[in-house]
Coordinates of N, CA and C in Angstrom, one line a residue:
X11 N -13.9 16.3 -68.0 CA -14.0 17.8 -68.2 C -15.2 18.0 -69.1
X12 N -15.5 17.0 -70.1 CA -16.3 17.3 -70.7 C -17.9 17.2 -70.1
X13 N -18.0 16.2 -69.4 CA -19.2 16.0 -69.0 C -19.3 16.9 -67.9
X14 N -18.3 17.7 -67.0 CA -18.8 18.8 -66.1 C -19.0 19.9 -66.7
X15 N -18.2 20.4 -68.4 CA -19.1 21.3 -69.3 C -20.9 20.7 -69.7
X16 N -20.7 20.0 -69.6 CA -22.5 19.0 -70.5 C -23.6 19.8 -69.3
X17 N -22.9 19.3 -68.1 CA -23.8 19.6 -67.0 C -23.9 21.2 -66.7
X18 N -22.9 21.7 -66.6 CA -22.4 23.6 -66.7 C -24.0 24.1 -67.5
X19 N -23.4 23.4 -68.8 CA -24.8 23.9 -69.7 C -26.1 23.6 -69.7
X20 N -26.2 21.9 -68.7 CA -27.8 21.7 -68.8 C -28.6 22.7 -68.2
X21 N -27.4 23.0 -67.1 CA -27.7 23.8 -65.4 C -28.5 24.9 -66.0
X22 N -27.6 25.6 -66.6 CA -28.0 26.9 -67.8 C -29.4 27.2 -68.1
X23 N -29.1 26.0 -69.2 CA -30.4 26.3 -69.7 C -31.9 25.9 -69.2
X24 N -31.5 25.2 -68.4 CA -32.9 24.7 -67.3 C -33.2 25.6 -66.4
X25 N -32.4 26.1 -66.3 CA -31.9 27.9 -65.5 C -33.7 29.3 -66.2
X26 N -32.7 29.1 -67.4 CA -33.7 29.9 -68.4 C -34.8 29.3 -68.9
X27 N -35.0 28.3 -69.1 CA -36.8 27.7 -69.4 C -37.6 27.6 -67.9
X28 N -36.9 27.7 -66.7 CA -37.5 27.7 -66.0 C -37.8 29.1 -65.4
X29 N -36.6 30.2 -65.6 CA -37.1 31.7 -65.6 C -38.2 32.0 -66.5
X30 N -37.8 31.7 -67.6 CA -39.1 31.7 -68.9 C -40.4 31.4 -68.5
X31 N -40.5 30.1 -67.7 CA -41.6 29.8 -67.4 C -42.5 30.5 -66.5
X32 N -41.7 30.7 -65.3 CA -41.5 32.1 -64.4 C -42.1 33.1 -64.7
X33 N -42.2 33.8 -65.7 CA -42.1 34.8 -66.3 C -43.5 34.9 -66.5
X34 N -44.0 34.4 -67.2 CA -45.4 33.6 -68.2 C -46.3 33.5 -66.8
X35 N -46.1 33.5 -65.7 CA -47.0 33.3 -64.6 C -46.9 34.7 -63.5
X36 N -46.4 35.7 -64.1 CA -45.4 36.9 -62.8 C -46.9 37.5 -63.1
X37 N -47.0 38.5 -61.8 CA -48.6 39.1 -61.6 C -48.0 40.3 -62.7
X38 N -47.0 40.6 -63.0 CA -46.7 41.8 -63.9 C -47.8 41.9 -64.7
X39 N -48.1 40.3 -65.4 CA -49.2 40.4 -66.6 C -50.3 40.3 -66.7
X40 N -50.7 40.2 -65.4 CA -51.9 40.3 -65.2 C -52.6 41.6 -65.1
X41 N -53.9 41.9 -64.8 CA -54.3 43.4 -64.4 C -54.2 43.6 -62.9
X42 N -54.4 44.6 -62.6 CA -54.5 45.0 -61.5 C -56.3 45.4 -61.0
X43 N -56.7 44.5 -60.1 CA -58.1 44.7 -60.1 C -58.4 46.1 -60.2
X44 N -59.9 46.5 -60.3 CA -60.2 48.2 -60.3 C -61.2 48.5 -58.6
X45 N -60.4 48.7 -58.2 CA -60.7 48.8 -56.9 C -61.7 50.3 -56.8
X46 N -63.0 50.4 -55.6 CA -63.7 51.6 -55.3 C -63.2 52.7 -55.3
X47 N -64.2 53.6 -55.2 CA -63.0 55.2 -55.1 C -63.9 55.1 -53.8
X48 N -63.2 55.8 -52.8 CA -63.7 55.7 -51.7 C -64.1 57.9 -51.3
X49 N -65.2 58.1 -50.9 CA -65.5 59.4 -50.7 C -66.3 59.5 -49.1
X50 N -66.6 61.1 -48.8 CA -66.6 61.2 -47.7 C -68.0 62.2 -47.2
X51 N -68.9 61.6 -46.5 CA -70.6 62.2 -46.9 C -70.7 62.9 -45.5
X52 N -70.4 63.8 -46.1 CA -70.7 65.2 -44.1 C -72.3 65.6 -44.0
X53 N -72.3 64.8 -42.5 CA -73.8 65.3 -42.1 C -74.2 66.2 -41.2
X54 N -74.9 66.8 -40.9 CA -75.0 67.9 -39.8 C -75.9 67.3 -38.7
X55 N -76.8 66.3 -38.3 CA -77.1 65.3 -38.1 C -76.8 64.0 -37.9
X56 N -77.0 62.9 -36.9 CA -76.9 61.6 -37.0 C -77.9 60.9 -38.3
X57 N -77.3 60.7 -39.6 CA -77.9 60.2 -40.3 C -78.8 59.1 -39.8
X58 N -78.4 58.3 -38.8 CA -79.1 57.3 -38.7 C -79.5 55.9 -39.6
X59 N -78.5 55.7 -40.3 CA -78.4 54.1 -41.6 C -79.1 53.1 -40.9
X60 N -79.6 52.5 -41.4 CA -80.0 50.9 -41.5 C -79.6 50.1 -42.0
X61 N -78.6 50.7 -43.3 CA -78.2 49.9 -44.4 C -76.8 50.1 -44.9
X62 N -76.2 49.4 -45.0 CA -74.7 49.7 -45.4 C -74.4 49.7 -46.7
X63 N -75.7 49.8 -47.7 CA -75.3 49.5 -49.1 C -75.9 51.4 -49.4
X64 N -75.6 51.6 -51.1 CA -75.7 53.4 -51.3 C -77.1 52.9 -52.7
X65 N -77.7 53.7 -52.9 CA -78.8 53.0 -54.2 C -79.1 54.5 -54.9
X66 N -79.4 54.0 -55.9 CA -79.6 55.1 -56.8 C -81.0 54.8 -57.4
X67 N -82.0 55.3 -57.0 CA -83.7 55.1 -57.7 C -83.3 53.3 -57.5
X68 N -83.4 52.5 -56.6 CA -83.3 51.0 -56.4 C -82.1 50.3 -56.6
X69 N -81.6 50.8 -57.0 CA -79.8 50.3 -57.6 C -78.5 50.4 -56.7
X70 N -78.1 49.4 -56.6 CA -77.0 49.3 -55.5 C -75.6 49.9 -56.2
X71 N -75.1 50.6 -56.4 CA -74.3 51.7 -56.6 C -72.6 51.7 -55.7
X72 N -72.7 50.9 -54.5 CA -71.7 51.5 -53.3 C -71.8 50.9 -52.3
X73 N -71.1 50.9 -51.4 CA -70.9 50.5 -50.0 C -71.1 51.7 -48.5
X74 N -71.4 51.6 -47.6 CA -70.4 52.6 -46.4 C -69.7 51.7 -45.6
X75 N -68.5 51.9 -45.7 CA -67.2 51.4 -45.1 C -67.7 51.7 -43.6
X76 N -67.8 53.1 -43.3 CA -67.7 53.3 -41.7 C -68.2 54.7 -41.8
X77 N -68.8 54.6 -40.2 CA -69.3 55.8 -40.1 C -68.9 55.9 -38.7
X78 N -68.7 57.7 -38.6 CA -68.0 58.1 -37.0 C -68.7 59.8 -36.8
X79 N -69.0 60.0 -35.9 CA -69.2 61.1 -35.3 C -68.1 61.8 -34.7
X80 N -68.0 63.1 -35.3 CA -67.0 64.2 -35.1 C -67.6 65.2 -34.3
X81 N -68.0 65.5 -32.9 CA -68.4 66.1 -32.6 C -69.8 65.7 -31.8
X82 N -70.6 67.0 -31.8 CA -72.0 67.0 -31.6 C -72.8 66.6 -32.5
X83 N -72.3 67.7 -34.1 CA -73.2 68.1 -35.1 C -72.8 68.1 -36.1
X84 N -71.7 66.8 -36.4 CA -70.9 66.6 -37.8 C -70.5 65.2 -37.6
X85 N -71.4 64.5 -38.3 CA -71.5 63.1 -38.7 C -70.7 62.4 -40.0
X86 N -70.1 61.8 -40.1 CA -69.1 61.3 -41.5 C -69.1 59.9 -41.7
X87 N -70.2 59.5 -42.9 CA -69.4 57.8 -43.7 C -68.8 58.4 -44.6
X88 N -68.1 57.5 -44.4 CA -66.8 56.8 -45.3 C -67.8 55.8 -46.3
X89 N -67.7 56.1 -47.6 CA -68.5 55.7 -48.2 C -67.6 54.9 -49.8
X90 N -67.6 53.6 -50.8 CA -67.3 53.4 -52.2 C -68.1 53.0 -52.8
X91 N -67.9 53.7 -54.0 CA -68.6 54.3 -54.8 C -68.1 52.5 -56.1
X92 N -69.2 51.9 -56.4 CA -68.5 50.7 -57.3 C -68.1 51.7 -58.8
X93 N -67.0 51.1 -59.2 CA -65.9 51.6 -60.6 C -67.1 51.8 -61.6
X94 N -68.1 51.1 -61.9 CA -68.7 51.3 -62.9 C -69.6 52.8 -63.0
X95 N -69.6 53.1 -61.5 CA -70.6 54.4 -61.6 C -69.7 55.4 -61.3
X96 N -68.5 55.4 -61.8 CA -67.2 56.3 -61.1 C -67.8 57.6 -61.6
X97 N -68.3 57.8 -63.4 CA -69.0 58.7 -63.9 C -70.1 59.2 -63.6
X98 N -71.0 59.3 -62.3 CA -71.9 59.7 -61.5 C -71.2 60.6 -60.6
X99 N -70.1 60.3 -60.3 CA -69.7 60.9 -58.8 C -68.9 62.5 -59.7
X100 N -69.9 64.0 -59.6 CA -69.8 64.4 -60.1 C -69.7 66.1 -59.0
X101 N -69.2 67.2 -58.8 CA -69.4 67.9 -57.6 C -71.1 68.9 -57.3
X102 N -71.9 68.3 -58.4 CA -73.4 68.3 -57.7 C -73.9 67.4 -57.1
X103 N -73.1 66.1 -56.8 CA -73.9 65.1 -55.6 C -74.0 65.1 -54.5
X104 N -75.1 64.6 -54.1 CA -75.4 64.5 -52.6 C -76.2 63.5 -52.1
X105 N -76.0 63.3 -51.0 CA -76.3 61.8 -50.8 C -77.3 62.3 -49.4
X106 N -78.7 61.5 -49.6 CA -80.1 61.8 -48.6 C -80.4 60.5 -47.7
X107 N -80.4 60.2 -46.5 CA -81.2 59.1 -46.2 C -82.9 59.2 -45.9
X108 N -83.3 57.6 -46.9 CA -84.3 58.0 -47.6 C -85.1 56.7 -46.4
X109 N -85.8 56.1 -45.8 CA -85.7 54.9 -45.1 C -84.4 54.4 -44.5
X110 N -84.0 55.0 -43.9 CA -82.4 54.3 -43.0 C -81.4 53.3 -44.5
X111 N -82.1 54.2 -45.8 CA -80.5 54.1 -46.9 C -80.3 55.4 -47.3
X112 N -79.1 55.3 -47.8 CA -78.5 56.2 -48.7 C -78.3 56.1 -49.9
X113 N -79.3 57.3 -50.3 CA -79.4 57.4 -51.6 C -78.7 58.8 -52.0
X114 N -77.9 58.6 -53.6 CA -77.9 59.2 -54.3 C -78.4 60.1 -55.2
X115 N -78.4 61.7 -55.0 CA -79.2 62.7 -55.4 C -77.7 63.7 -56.3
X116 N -78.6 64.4 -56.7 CA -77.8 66.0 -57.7 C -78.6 67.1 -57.0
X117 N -78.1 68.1 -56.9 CA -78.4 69.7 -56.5 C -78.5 70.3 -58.1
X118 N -78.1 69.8 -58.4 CA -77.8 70.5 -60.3 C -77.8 69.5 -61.4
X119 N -77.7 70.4 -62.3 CA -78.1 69.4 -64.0 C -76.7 69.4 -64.1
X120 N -75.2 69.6 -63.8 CA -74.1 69.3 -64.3 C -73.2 70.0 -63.3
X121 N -72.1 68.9 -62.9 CA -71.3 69.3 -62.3 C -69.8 68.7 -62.7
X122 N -68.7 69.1 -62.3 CA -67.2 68.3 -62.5 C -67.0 67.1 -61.7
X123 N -66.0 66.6 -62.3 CA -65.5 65.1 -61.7 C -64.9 65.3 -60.4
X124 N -65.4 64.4 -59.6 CA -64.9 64.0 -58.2 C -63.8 63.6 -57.8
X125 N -62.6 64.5 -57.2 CA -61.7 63.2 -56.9 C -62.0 62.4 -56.1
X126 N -61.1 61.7 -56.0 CA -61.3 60.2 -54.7 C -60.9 61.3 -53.6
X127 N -61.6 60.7 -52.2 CA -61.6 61.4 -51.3 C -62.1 63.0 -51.2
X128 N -62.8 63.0 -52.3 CA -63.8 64.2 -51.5 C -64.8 64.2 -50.6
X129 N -64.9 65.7 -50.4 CA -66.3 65.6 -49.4 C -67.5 65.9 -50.0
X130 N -68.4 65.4 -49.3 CA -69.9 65.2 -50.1 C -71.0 65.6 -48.9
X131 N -71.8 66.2 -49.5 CA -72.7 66.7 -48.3 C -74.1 65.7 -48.5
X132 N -74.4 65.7 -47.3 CA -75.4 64.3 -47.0 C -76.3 65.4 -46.2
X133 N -77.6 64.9 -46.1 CA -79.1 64.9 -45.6 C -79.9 63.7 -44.9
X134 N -79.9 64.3 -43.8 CA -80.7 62.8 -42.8 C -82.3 62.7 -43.5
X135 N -82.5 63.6 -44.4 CA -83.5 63.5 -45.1 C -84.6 64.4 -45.7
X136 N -85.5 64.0 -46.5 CA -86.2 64.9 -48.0 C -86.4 66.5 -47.3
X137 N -86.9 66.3 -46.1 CA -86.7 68.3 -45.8 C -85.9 68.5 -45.9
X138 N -85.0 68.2 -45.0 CA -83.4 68.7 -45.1 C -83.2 69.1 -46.2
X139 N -82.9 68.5 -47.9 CA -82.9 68.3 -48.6 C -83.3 69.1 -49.3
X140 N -84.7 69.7 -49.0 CA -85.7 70.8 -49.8 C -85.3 72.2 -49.1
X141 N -84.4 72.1 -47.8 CA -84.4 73.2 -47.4 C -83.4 73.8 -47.5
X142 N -82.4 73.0 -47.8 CA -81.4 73.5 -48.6 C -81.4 74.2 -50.4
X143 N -82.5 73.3 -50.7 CA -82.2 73.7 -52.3 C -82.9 74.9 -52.0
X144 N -84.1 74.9 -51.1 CA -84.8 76.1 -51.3 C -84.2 77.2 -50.8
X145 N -83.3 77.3 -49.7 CA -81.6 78.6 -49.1 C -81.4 78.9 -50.7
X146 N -80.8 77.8 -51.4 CA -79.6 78.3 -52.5 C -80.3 78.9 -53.4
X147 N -81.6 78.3 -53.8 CA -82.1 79.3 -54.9 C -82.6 80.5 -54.6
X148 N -82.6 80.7 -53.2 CA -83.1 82.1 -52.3 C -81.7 82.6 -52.4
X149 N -81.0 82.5 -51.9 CA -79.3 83.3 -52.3 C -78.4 83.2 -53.6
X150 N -79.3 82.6 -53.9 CA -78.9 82.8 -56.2 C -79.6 84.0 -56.6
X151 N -80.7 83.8 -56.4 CA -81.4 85.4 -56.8 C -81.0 86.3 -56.4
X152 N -80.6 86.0 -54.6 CA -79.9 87.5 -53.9 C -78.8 87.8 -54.7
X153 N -78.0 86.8 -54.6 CA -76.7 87.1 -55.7 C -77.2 88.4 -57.2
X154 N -77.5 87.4 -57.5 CA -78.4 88.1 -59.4 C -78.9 89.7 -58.7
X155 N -79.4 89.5 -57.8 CA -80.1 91.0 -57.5 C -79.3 92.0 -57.5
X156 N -78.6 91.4 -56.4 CA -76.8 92.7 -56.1 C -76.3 92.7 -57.2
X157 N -76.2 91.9 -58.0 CA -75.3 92.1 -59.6 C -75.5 92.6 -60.2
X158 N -77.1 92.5 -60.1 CA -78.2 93.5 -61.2 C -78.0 95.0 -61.0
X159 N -78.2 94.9 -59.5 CA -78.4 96.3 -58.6 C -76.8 97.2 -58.9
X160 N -75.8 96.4 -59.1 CA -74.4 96.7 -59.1 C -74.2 97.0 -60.9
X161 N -74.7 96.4 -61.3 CA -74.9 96.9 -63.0 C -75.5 98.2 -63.9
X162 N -76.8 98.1 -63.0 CA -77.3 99.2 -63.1 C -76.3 100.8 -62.3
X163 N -76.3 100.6 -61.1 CA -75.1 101.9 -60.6 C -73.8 102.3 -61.2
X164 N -73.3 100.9 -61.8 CA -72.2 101.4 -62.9 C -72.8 101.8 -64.0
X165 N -73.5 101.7 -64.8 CA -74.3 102.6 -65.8 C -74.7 104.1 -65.5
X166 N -74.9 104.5 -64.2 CA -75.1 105.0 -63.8 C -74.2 106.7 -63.4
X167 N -73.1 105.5 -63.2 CA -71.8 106.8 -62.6 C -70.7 106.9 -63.8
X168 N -70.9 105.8 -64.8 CA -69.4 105.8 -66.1 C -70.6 106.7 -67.1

């Protein structure tokens, strides 16, 4: 009896230095790698890539996962963004192809954080690009004008 209690208890505790040990190796304690944020670049054009990497002024920045045409005249990569430039991805970006890459551009001096899975407007390239900024600053002033114009008439009538 005694020696099947001896054994009862070796069982035991060999039981527990082996959970222990267990324990000390469980992915619990490890990190969990920092995986891409993955976002989504609408083109109105076939971008036309060459390159499946994203660069910033020469700097490899990202990936494009995949790219698929929706349509005629709405083009979409699937694009990640590497963790370290998560603080770039801001909602004045836009992405141009510059030589069959994609490069990362701003429309503005400051915009908000990105969530994962937004949409991002892309340009098959530098016209495109100019012809857009040159629209918005042409209907920013329109804006300002009617505001102005709308400011002055309430002065006007109170």
């Amino acid at each position: 009896m005694k020696r099947t209690r001896f054994w009862y208890w070796a069982v035991q505790v060999c039981c527990v230095f082996i959970a222990a040990g267990c324990a000390t190796q469980s992915p619990m304690n490890t990190p969990l790698p920092e995986f891409d944020k993955v976002f989504y670049v609408m083109f109105e054009d076939n971008p036309e890539l060459a390159s499946n990497d994203i660069y910033l002024k020469g700097m490899k920045i990202g990936d494009i996962i995949s790219q698929k045409s929706a349509g005629e005249d709405v083009h979409v990569a699937k694009i990640s963004i590497d963790p370290k430039y998560d603080d770039l991805m801001k909602d004045n970006v836009i992405f141009m192809v510059d030589d069959g890459r994609l490069e990362y551009d701003t429309v503005d001096e400051e915009g908000q954080d990105l969530n994962e899975g937004a949409k991002i407007l892309g340009f098959t390239g530098k016209t495109s690009l100019y012809w857009f900024r040159t629209k918005n600053k042409v209907r920013n002033v329109s804006n300002a004008a009617v505001e102005k114009a709308e400011e002055l008439y309430n002065r006007v009538v109170d």
